[in-house]
């Protein structure tokens, strides 16, 4: 089966995960793709392929040599709750010429290189887009298709020598639960790569340190008619609190390595207001300083108003994998060397978010992220370069070959 056929098959499954659900996996429809992948893996020759009770697919391509490390490859099966992934109707554009692509005439949705300049990197590539009514699902079924095509190639080419190669496909990445039940010990790889990014020239091994802050403000509710010198409106205090955070450290004013505090939700009445923030920075010291700002503002307001009106609760969500990966830099260097051998000029980019790989790294499996050739994830403008997907299969095979000589 070609990588194109494979990808088109995978996106025909609706695998949207559900942030409201507490089941494992969060939506049962993800299991349908999981079962299909197990069957396909068995057909390819991966005898131990199986779907475990948490909805993760695992499999091993057995070693034909004991040289080199045991490498794992990981991709996620679910699609984002931000847009529908049901009844995806892909459009294929062969040899893209750099012009505006009509996604949907009726809805007036276009992929215009002026608006999406990355399109200029994929001129003469074969592309797959949506019809403007759903997302595409390249995030991350392109990753799944790349790993499957790599596996099939190895079974057809036993002359490529390798140690055990471990494969995992996870559910629920998009709702932040992709590694919750991942069995790192049983996976038994020395290191791994998630295949879940954009341009295949990119390698990602730095992500945010992430915290959340819940700010609860208790006011004093009094009938407005007799409120003079007595009412304390918690909504006003919330405004005061938010105004004391640095304005420049908001997501809409930051990029690259700049961290931010993002007010995600606010709900309140005179009596009580609750604000939910996320706090992000690549630098852990700076991230902790941002957390400290929240505590300091609360202390200031409590002092100013003379009673414990503000309560701040901070929780850690995930940490930057960089310092762990840096202890095993050959993982990054090997991938970059493989890319160069495939004619790609690689570069590292800091992720302004988290990845399953960051969690896996903290669980003891160092795991940077590689690209898929997909762009504009989580919405109707999503598209993927089939040309890059094919190239990425070559890169993975090269990583495996190079690992042999390490
Ligand atoms: Zn993804």
Coordinates of C-alpha atoms and ligand atoms in Angstrom, one line a residue:
X1 CA 0.0 0.0 0.0
X2 CA 1.4 3.5 -0.9
X3 CA 1.8 6.1 1.8
X4 CA -0.9 8.1 0.0
X5 CA -3.5 5.3 0.2
X6 CA -2.5 4.7 3.7
X7 CA -3.0 8.3 4.8
X8 CA -6.4 8.6 2.9
X9 CA -7.6 5.4 4.7
X10 CA -6.6 6.7 8.2
X11 CA -8.3 10.1 7.7
X12 CA -11.5 8.3 6.8
X13 CA -11.8 7.3 10.5
X14 CA -13.2 10.0 12.8
X15 CA -10.9 9.9 15.8
X16 CA -11.7 13.2 17.5
X17 CA -10.8 13.1 21.2
X18 CA -13.1 14.6 23.9
X19 CA -11.7 16.9 26.6
X20 CA -15.0 16.6 28.6
X21 CA -14.8 12.8 28.9
X22 CA -13.2 10.9 31.7
X23 CA -13.3 7.5 29.9
X24 CA -10.1 5.8 28.6
X25 CA -9.7 6.6 25.8
X26 CA -11.7 9.8 25.9
X27 CA -13.8 8.7 22.8
X28 CA -14.4 5.1 21.9
X29 CA -14.3 5.9 18.1
X30 CA -10.5 6.1 18.4
X31 CA -10.4 2.4 19.1
X32 CA -11.7 1.7 15.5
X33 CA -8.6 3.2 14.0
X34 CA -6.5 1.4 16.6
X35 CA -8.0 -2.0 15.6
X36 CA -7.5 -1.3 12.0
X37 CA -3.8 -0.4 12.6
X38 CA -3.2 -3.6 14.5
X39 CA -4.6 -5.6 11.5
X40 CA -2.4 -3.6 9.1
X41 CA 0.7 -4.1 11.3
X42 CA 0.1 -7.8 11.4
X43 CA -0.3 -7.9 7.6
X44 CA 3.0 -6.1 7.3
X45 CA 4.7 -8.7 9.5
X46 CA 4.6 -7.1 13.0
X47 CA 3.5 -10.2 14.9
X48 CA 3.2 -8.8 18.4
X49 CA 1.0 -5.8 17.3
X50 CA -1.8 -5.3 19.8
X51 CA -4.2 -2.7 21.2
X52 CA -3.9 -2.5 25.0
X53 CA -6.8 -1.7 27.4
X54 CA -6.1 2.0 27.4
X55 CA -6.3 2.3 23.6
X56 CA -2.6 2.4 22.8
X57 CA -1.3 0.4 19.8
X58 CA 2.1 -1.2 20.4
X59 CA 4.3 -3.3 18.1
X60 CA 7.9 -4.4 17.5
X61 CA 9.9 -4.9 14.4
X62 CA 12.3 -7.6 15.7
X63 CA 16.0 -7.1 15.5
X64 CA 18.0 -8.7 12.7
X65 CA 21.2 -7.4 14.3
X66 CA 22.1 -6.6 17.9
X67 CA 24.1 -3.4 17.0
X68 CA 22.8 0.0 17.9
X69 CA 20.2 1.2 20.3
X70 CA 16.5 0.2 20.4
X71 CA 14.7 3.1 18.8
X72 CA 11.0 3.9 19.2
X73 CA 8.7 5.8 16.9
X74 CA 5.5 7.3 18.3
X75 CA 2.5 9.1 16.7
X76 CA -1.0 9.9 17.9
X77 CA -4.3 8.6 16.4
X78 CA -6.7 11.2 17.7
X79 CA -7.6 14.6 16.1
X80 CA -8.3 17.9 17.8
X81 CA -11.6 18.7 19.4
X82 CA -11.3 22.2 17.8
X83 CA -12.8 21.1 14.5
X84 CA -14.8 18.2 13.2
X85 CA -12.9 15.2 11.9
X86 CA -16.0 13.4 10.6
X87 CA -16.5 12.7 6.9
X88 CA -13.2 14.3 5.8
X89 CA -13.3 14.9 2.1
X90 CA -9.7 15.4 1.0
X91 CA -8.6 17.2 -2.2
X92 CA -5.4 16.2 -3.8
X93 CA -3.3 18.7 -5.7
X94 CA -0.5 17.3 -7.8
X95 CA 2.6 19.4 -8.5
X96 CA 1.4 22.5 -6.7
X97 CA 2.2 25.7 -8.6
X98 CA 2.2 28.3 -5.8
X99 CA -1.3 29.7 -6.6
X100 CA -4.3 30.2 -4.4
X101 CA -6.1 26.9 -3.6
X102 CA -9.9 27.0 -3.4
X103 CA -10.9 24.9 -0.4
X104 CA -14.6 25.7 -0.5
X105 CA -16.2 28.1 -3.0
X106 CA -19.5 28.4 -1.1
X107 CA -17.8 29.2 2.2
X108 CA -15.2 31.4 0.5
X109 CA -12.3 29.5 2.1
X110 CA -9.0 29.6 0.3
X111 CA -5.4 28.7 0.9
X112 CA -3.7 31.8 -0.2
X113 CA 0.2 32.0 -0.2
X114 CA -0.1 35.7 0.9
X115 CA -1.9 34.5 4.1
X116 CA -0.1 31.2 4.5
X117 CA 3.5 31.9 3.2
X118 CA 4.7 28.4 4.1
X119 CA 2.9 27.3 0.9
X120 CA 5.8 28.8 -0.9
X121 CA 8.0 26.0 0.6
X122 CA 5.9 23.3 -1.0
X123 CA 5.8 24.4 -4.7
X124 CA 5.9 21.4 -7.0
X125 CA 4.9 19.2 -4.1
X126 CA 1.8 17.0 -4.1
X127 CA -0.5 18.3 -1.4
X128 CA -3.6 17.1 0.3
X129 CA -6.1 19.7 1.6
X130 CA -9.6 19.6 3.2
X131 CA -12.8 20.7 1.4
X132 CA -13.1 23.5 4.1
X133 CA -15.8 21.7 6.2
X134 CA -13.5 19.7 8.6
X135 CA -9.9 19.4 9.6
X136 CA -7.7 17.1 7.6
X137 CA -6.2 14.9 10.3
X138 CA -2.6 15.1 9.1
X139 CA -2.0 15.9 12.8
X140 CA -1.2 13.2 13.4
X141 CA -2.3 10.5 10.9
X142 CA 0.5 11.7 8.6
X143 CA 2.9 10.6 11.4
X144 CA 1.1 7.3 11.6
X145 CA 1.4 6.8 7.8
X146 CA 5.1 7.7 7.8
X147 CA 5.9 5.2 10.6
X148 CA 3.8 2.4 8.9
X149 CA 5.5 3.0 5.5
X150 CA 8.9 2.9 7.3
X151 CA 7.9 -0.4 8.9
X152 CA 6.7 -1.9 5.6
X153 CA 10.0 -0.9 3.9
X154 CA 12.1 -2.6 6.5
X155 CA 10.1 -5.9 6.1
X156 CA 10.7 -5.7 2.3
X157 CA 14.4 -4.9 2.8
X158 CA 15.9 -7.3 5.3
X159 CA 19.4 -6.2 4.1
X160 CA 18.9 -3.1 6.3
X161 CA 20.3 -4.2 9.6
X162 CA 18.7 -2.9 12.8
X163 CA 18.1 -3.7 16.5
X164 CA 14.5 -4.0 17.7
X165 CA 12.3 -1.1 16.5
X166 CA 9.4 -0.2 18.7
X167 CA 6.2 1.5 17.5
X168 CA 3.4 3.1 19.4
X169 CA 0.3 4.9 18.4
X170 CA -1.5 6.8 21.2
X171 CA -5.0 8.1 21.7
X172 CA -5.9 11.4 23.3
X173 CA -2.8 13.5 22.6
X174 CA -5.0 16.5 21.7
X175 CA -6.6 16.5 25.1
X176 CA -3.3 16.2 26.9
X177 CA -3.7 12.6 28.0
X178 CA -1.7 10.8 25.3
X179 CA 1.0 9.4 27.6
X180 CA -1.2 9.0 30.7
X181 CA -1.2 5.2 30.3
X182 CA 1.9 4.8 28.2
X183 CA 3.9 1.8 29.4
X184 CA 7.5 3.1 29.0
X185 CA 9.0 0.0 30.7
X186 CA 7.2 -2.5 28.4
X187 CA 8.0 -0.3 25.4
X188 CA 11.6 -1.0 26.2
X189 CA 13.2 1.5 23.8
X190 CA 16.4 3.4 24.6
X191 CA 15.0 6.5 23.1
X192 CA 12.2 7.5 20.7
X193 CA 10.9 10.2 18.3
X194 CA 7.4 11.5 18.1
X195 CA 6.5 12.2 14.4
X196 CA 4.1 15.0 15.1
X197 CA 5.3 18.3 13.7
X198 CA 5.3 20.5 10.6
X199 CA 8.1 21.0 8.2
X200 CA 10.3 17.9 8.0
X201 CA 13.4 20.1 8.3
X202 CA 12.5 20.9 11.9
X203 CA 13.5 19.0 15.0
X204 CA 12.1 19.9 18.3
X205 CA 13.6 19.1 21.7
X206 CA 12.7 22.2 23.7
X207 CA 9.2 22.9 24.9
X208 CA 7.5 25.2 27.4
X209 CA 7.6 24.7 31.2
X210 CA 3.9 24.8 31.9
X211 CA 2.0 25.8 35.0
X212 CA -1.6 26.7 35.7
X213 CA -2.9 29.3 38.2
X214 CA -6.4 29.5 39.5
X215 CA -7.1 32.9 41.1
X216 CA -10.2 32.9 43.4
X217 CA -11.4 36.3 44.7
X218 CA -14.0 36.7 47.4
X219 CA -15.8 40.0 47.5
X220 CA -18.4 41.5 49.8
X221 CA -21.8 41.5 48.2
X222 CA -24.1 44.2 49.5
X223 CA -27.3 45.6 47.9
X224 CA -26.0 48.2 45.5
X225 CA -28.4 50.8 46.9
X226 CA -26.7 50.7 50.3
X227 CA -23.2 49.7 49.2
X228 CA -21.3 52.9 50.0
X229 CA -18.0 52.1 51.8
X230 CA -19.1 48.5 52.3
X231 CA -19.3 46.6 49.0
X232 CA -16.2 44.9 47.5
X233 CA -17.0 43.8 44.0
X234 CA -14.8 40.8 43.3
X235 CA -15.1 41.4 39.5
X236 CA -13.3 44.8 40.0
X237 CA -10.6 43.2 42.1
X238 CA -10.1 40.6 39.4
X239 CA -9.6 43.5 36.9
X240 CA -7.1 45.0 39.4
X241 CA -5.3 41.7 39.7
X242 CA -5.0 41.1 36.0
X243 CA -3.8 44.7 35.4
X244 CA -0.9 44.1 37.7
X245 CA 0.5 41.3 35.6
X246 CA 2.9 42.4 32.9
X247 CA 1.0 43.4 29.8
X248 CA 3.8 42.5 27.4
X249 CA 3.8 38.9 28.7
X250 CA 0.6 38.0 27.0
X251 CA 0.4 35.3 24.2
X252 CA -0.6 37.9 21.6
X253 CA 2.6 39.9 22.2
X254 CA 5.1 37.0 22.5
X255 CA 7.0 34.6 20.2
X256 CA 10.1 32.5 20.1
X257 CA 11.6 32.0 23.6
X258 CA 9.3 34.7 25.2
X259 CA 7.1 33.3 27.9
X260 CA 3.5 34.4 28.7
X261 CA 0.6 34.4 31.2
X262 CA -2.6 33.7 29.4
X263 CA -6.0 34.5 31.0
X264 CA -8.1 31.6 29.7
X265 CA -11.3 31.9 31.6
X266 CA -13.0 34.3 33.9
X267 CA -16.3 33.9 35.7
X268 CA -17.6 36.1 38.4
X269 CA -20.3 37.9 40.3
X270 CA -19.9 40.6 42.9
X271 CA -19.5 37.9 45.6
X272 CA -16.9 35.7 43.9
X273 CA -14.8 35.7 40.8
X274 CA -12.5 32.9 39.5
X275 CA -9.8 33.5 36.9
X276 CA -7.9 30.6 35.2
X277 CA -4.5 31.3 33.7
X278 CA -1.9 29.3 32.0
X279 CA 1.8 30.2 32.6
X280 CA 4.5 29.3 30.1
X281 CA 8.2 29.8 29.7
X282 CA 11.0 27.8 28.1
X283 CA 13.2 28.9 31.0
X284 CA 12.2 27.2 34.3
X285 CA 13.6 30.0 36.5
X286 CA 11.6 32.6 34.6
X287 CA 8.5 30.4 34.6
X288 CA 8.8 30.1 38.4
X289 CA 9.2 33.9 38.6
X290 CA 6.0 34.3 36.7
X291 CA 4.3 32.0 39.2
X292 CA 5.7 34.1 42.0
X293 CA 4.2 37.2 40.5
X294 CA 0.8 35.7 41.0
X295 CA 1.5 35.0 44.7
X296 CA 3.0 38.5 45.2
X297 CA 0.0 40.2 43.6
X298 CA -2.4 38.2 45.9
X299 CA -0.3 39.1 49.0
X300 CA -0.4 42.8 48.0
X301 CA -4.2 42.8 47.4
X302 CA -4.9 40.9 50.6
X303 CA -2.8 43.5 52.5
X304 CA -4.4 46.4 50.7
X305 CA -8.0 45.3 51.4
X306 CA -7.2 43.9 54.9
X307 CA -8.6 40.4 54.6
X308 CA -7.6 37.2 52.7
X309 CA -9.7 38.0 49.6
X310 CA -7.4 36.4 46.9
X311 CA -6.4 32.8 46.9
X312 CA -3.9 31.6 44.2
X313 CA -3.5 27.9 43.4
X314 CA -0.6 27.0 41.1
X315 CA -0.1 23.6 39.6
X316 CA 2.6 22.2 37.3
X317 CA 1.4 20.8 34.0
X318 CA 4.6 19.7 32.2
X319 CA 8.3 20.7 32.0
X320 CA 10.8 21.5 29.2
X321 CA 12.4 18.3 28.0
X322 CA 15.6 20.2 26.9
X323 CA 17.8 19.5 29.8
X324 CA 17.1 15.8 29.7
X325 CA 17.6 15.5 25.9
X326 CA 20.9 17.4 26.2
X327 CA 22.3 14.5 28.2
X328 CA 21.7 12.3 25.1
X329 CA 22.4 14.8 22.3
X330 CA 23.3 12.0 19.9
X331 CA 19.5 11.5 19.5
X332 CA 19.2 15.0 18.0
X333 CA 22.5 14.8 16.2
X334 CA 21.7 11.4 14.6
X335 CA 18.4 12.7 13.3
X336 CA 20.0 15.9 12.0
X337 CA 22.7 13.9 10.2
X338 CA 20.1 11.6 8.7
X339 CA 18.2 14.6 7.4
X340 CA 21.3 16.0 5.8
X341 CA 22.0 12.7 4.1
X342 CA 18.5 13.0 2.7
X343 CA 19.2 16.5 1.3
X344 CA 17.4 18.4 4.0
X345 CA 19.0 21.3 5.9
X346 CA 17.8 20.7 9.5
X347 CA 17.1 23.3 12.2
X348 CA 15.9 23.1 15.8
X349 CA 12.8 25.1 16.9
X350 CA 11.5 25.7 20.4
X351 CA 8.0 24.4 20.7
X352 CA 5.6 27.0 22.1
X353 CA 3.5 24.2 23.7
X354 CA 4.1 20.7 25.0
X355 CA 4.4 17.4 23.3
X356 CA 3.8 13.8 24.2
X357 CA 7.5 13.5 23.7
X358 CA 8.2 15.9 26.6
X359 CA 6.1 13.8 28.9
X360 CA 7.7 10.6 27.7
X361 CA 11.1 12.2 28.3
X362 CA 10.1 12.9 31.9
X363 CA 8.9 9.3 32.2
X364 CA 12.4 8.1 31.2
X365 CA 12.2 7.8 27.4
X366 CA 14.1 10.7 25.8
X367 CA 11.9 11.7 22.9
X368 CA 12.3 14.7 20.6
X369 CA 9.8 15.5 17.9
X370 CA 10.2 15.3 14.1
X371 CA 7.9 16.7 11.3
X372 CA 5.3 15.2 9.2
X373 CA 5.0 17.8 6.4
X374 CA 1.6 19.0 7.7
X375 CA 0.6 22.6 8.3
X376 CA -2.3 24.7 9.8
X377 CA -3.3 22.0 12.3
X378 CA -6.7 21.8 14.1
X379 CA -8.9 23.5 11.5
X380 CA -10.1 23.5 7.9
X381 CA -6.9 25.2 6.5
X382 CA -4.9 22.1 7.5
X383 CA -2.9 20.5 4.6
X384 CA -0.1 18.1 4.2
X385 CA 2.7 17.7 1.7
X386 CA 2.7 14.1 0.4
X387 CA 6.2 14.8 -1.0
X388 CA 7.5 15.7 2.5
X389 CA 5.8 12.6 4.0
X390 CA 7.6 10.4 1.5
X391 CA 10.9 12.1 2.3
X392 CA 10.3 11.7 6.0
X393 CA 10.0 7.9 5.5
X394 CA 13.5 8.0 4.0
X395 CA 14.8 10.1 6.9
X396 CA 13.5 7.5 9.5
X397 CA 15.1 4.7 7.5
X398 CA 18.4 6.7 7.5
X399 CA 18.1 7.3 11.3
X400 CA 17.8 3.5 11.7
X401 CA 20.8 2.8 9.4
X402 CA 22.9 5.4 11.1
X403 CA 22.0 4.1 14.5
X404 CA 23.6 0.8 13.4
X405 CA 27.0 2.5 13.3
X406 CA 26.7 4.4 16.6
Ligands
LIG1 ZN1 -0.3 16.3 16.9

